[in-house]
GROMACS .gro file of N, CA and C in nm:
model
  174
    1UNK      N    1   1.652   2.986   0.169
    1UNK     CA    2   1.688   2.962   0.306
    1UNK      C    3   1.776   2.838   0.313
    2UNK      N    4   1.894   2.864   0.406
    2UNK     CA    5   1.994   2.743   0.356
    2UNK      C    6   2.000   2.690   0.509
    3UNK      N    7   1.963   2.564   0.512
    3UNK     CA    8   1.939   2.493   0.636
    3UNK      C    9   2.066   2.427   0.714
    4UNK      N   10   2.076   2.443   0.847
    4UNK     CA   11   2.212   2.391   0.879
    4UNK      C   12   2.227   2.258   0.868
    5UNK      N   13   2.309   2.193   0.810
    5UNK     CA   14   2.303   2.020   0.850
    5UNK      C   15   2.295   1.978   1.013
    6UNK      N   16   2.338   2.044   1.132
    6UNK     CA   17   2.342   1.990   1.240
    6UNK      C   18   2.141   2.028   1.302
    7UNK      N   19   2.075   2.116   1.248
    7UNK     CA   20   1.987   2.189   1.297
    7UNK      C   21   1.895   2.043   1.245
    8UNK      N   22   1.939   2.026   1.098
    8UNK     CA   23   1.851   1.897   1.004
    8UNK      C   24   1.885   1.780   1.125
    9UNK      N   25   1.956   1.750   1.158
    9UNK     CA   26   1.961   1.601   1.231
    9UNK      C   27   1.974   1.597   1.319
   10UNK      N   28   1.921   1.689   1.431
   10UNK     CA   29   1.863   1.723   1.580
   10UNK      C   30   1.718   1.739   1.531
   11UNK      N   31   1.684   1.817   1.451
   11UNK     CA   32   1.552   1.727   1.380
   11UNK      C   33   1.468   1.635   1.368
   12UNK      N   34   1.572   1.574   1.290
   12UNK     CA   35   1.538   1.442   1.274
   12UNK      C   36   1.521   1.335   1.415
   13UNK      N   37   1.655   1.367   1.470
   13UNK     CA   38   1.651   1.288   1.621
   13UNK      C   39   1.557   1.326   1.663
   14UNK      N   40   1.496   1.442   1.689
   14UNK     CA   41   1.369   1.469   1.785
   14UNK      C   42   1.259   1.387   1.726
   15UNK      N   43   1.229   1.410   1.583
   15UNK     CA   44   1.106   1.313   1.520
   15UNK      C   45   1.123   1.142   1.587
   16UNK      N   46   1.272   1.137   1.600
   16UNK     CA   47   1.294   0.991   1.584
   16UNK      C   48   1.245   0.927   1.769
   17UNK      N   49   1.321   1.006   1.835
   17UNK     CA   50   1.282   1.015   1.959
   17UNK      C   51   1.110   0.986   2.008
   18UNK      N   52   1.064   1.121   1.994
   18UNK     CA   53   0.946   1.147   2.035
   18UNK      C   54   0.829   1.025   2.055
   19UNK      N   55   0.823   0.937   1.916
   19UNK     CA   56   0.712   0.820   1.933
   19UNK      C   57   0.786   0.695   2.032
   20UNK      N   58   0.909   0.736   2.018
   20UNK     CA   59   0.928   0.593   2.119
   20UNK      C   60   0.954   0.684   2.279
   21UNK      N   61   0.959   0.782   2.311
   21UNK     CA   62   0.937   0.806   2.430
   21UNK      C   63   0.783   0.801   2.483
   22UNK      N   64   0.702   0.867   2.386
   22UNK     CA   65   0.563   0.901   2.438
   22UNK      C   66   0.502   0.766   2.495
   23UNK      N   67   0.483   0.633   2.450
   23UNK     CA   68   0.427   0.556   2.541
   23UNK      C   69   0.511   0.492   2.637
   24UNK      N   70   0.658   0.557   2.617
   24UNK     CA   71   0.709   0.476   2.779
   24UNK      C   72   0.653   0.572   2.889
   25UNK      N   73   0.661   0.709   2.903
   25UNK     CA   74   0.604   0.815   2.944
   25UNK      C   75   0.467   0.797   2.988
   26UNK      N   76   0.375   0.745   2.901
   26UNK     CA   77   0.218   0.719   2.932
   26UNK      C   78   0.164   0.585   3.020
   27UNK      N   79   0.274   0.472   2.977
   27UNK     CA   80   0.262   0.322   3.034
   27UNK      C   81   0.324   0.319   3.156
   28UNK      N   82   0.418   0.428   3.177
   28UNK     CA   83   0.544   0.368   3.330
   28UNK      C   84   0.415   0.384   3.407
   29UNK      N   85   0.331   0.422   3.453
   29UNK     CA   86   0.261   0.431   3.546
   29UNK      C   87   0.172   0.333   3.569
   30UNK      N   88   0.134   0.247   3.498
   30UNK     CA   89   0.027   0.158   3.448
   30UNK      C   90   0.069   0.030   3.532
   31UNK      N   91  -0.006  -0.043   3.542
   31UNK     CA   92   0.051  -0.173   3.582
   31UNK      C   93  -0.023  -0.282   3.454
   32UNK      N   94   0.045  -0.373   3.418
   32UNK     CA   95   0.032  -0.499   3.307
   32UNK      C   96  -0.034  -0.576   3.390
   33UNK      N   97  -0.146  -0.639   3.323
   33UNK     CA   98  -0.202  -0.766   3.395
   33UNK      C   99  -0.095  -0.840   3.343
   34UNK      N  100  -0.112  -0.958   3.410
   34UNK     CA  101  -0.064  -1.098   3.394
   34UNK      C  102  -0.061  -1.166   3.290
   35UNK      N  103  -0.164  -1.169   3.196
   35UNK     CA  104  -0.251  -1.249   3.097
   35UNK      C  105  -0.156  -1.213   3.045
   36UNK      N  106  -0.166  -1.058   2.934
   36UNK     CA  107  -0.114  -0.950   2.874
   36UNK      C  108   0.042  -0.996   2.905
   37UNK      N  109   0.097  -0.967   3.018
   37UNK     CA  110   0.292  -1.010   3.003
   37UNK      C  111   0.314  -1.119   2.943
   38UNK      N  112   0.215  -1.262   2.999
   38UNK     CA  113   0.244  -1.363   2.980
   38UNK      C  114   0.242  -1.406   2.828
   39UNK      N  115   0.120  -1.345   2.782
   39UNK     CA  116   0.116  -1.348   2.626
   39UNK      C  117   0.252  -1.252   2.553
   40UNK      N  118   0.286  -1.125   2.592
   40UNK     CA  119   0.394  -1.038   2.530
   40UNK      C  120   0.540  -1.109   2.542
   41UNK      N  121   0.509  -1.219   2.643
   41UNK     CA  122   0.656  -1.247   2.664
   41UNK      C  123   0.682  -1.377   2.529
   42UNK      N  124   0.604  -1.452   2.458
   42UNK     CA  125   0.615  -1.500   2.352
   42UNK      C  126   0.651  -1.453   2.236
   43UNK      N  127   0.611  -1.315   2.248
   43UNK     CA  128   0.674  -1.272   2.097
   43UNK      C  129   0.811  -1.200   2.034
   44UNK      N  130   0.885  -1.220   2.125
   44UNK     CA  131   1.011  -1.236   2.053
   44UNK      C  132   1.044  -1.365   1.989
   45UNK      N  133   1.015  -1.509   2.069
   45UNK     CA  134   1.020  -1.614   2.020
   45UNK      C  135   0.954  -1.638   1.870
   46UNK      N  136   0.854  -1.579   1.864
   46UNK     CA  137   0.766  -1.589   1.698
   46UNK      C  138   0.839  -1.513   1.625
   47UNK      N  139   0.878  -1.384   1.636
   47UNK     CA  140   0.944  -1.299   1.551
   47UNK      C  141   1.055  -1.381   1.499
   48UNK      N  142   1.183  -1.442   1.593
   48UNK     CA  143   1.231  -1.503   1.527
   48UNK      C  144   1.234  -1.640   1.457
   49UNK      N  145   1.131  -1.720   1.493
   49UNK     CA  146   1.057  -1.823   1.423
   49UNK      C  147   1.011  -1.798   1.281
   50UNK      N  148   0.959  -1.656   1.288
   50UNK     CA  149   0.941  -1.623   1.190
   50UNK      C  150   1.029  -1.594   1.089
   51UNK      N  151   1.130  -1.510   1.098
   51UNK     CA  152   1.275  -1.482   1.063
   51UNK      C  153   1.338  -1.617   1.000
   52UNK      N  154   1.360  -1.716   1.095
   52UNK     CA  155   1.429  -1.852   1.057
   52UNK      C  156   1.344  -1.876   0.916
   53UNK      N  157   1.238  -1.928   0.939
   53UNK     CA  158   1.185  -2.024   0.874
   53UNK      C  159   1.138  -1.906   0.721
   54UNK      N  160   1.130  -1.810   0.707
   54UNK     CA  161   1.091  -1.726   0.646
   54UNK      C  162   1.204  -1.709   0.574
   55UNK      N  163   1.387  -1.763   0.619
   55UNK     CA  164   1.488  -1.764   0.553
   55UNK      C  165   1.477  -1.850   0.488
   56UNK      N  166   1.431  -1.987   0.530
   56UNK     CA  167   1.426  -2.121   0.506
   56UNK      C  168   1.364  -2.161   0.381
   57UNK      N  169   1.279  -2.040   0.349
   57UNK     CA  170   1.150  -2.076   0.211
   57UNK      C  171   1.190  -2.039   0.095
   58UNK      N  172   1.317  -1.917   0.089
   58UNK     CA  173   1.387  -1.866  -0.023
   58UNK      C  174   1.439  -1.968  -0.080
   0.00000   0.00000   0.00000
């Protein structure tokens, strides 16, 4: 069975898709406490704290 390349990577996009739609889909309805944002809104700052200094040790 000889598979189409476009059939393979509509495929793939759908796999790729699917987990990052399903909890925007499940959460839009939800409301975030406060605590929870206030804490989520720090972690971009660590990620790249982490990043820097994690360059820094090489």
């Amino acid at each position: 069975m000889k598979l189409n390349p476009w059939m393979l990577i509509f495929g793939m996009a759908v796999v790729t898709y699917i987990p990052r739609m399903l909890p925007m889909l499940v959460l839009s309805k939800r409301t975030i406490p406060e605590k929870l944002a206030k804490w989520m809104s720090f972690i971009p700052v660590s990620i790249f704290s982490a990043l820097i200094l994690s360059g820094m040790g090489t």
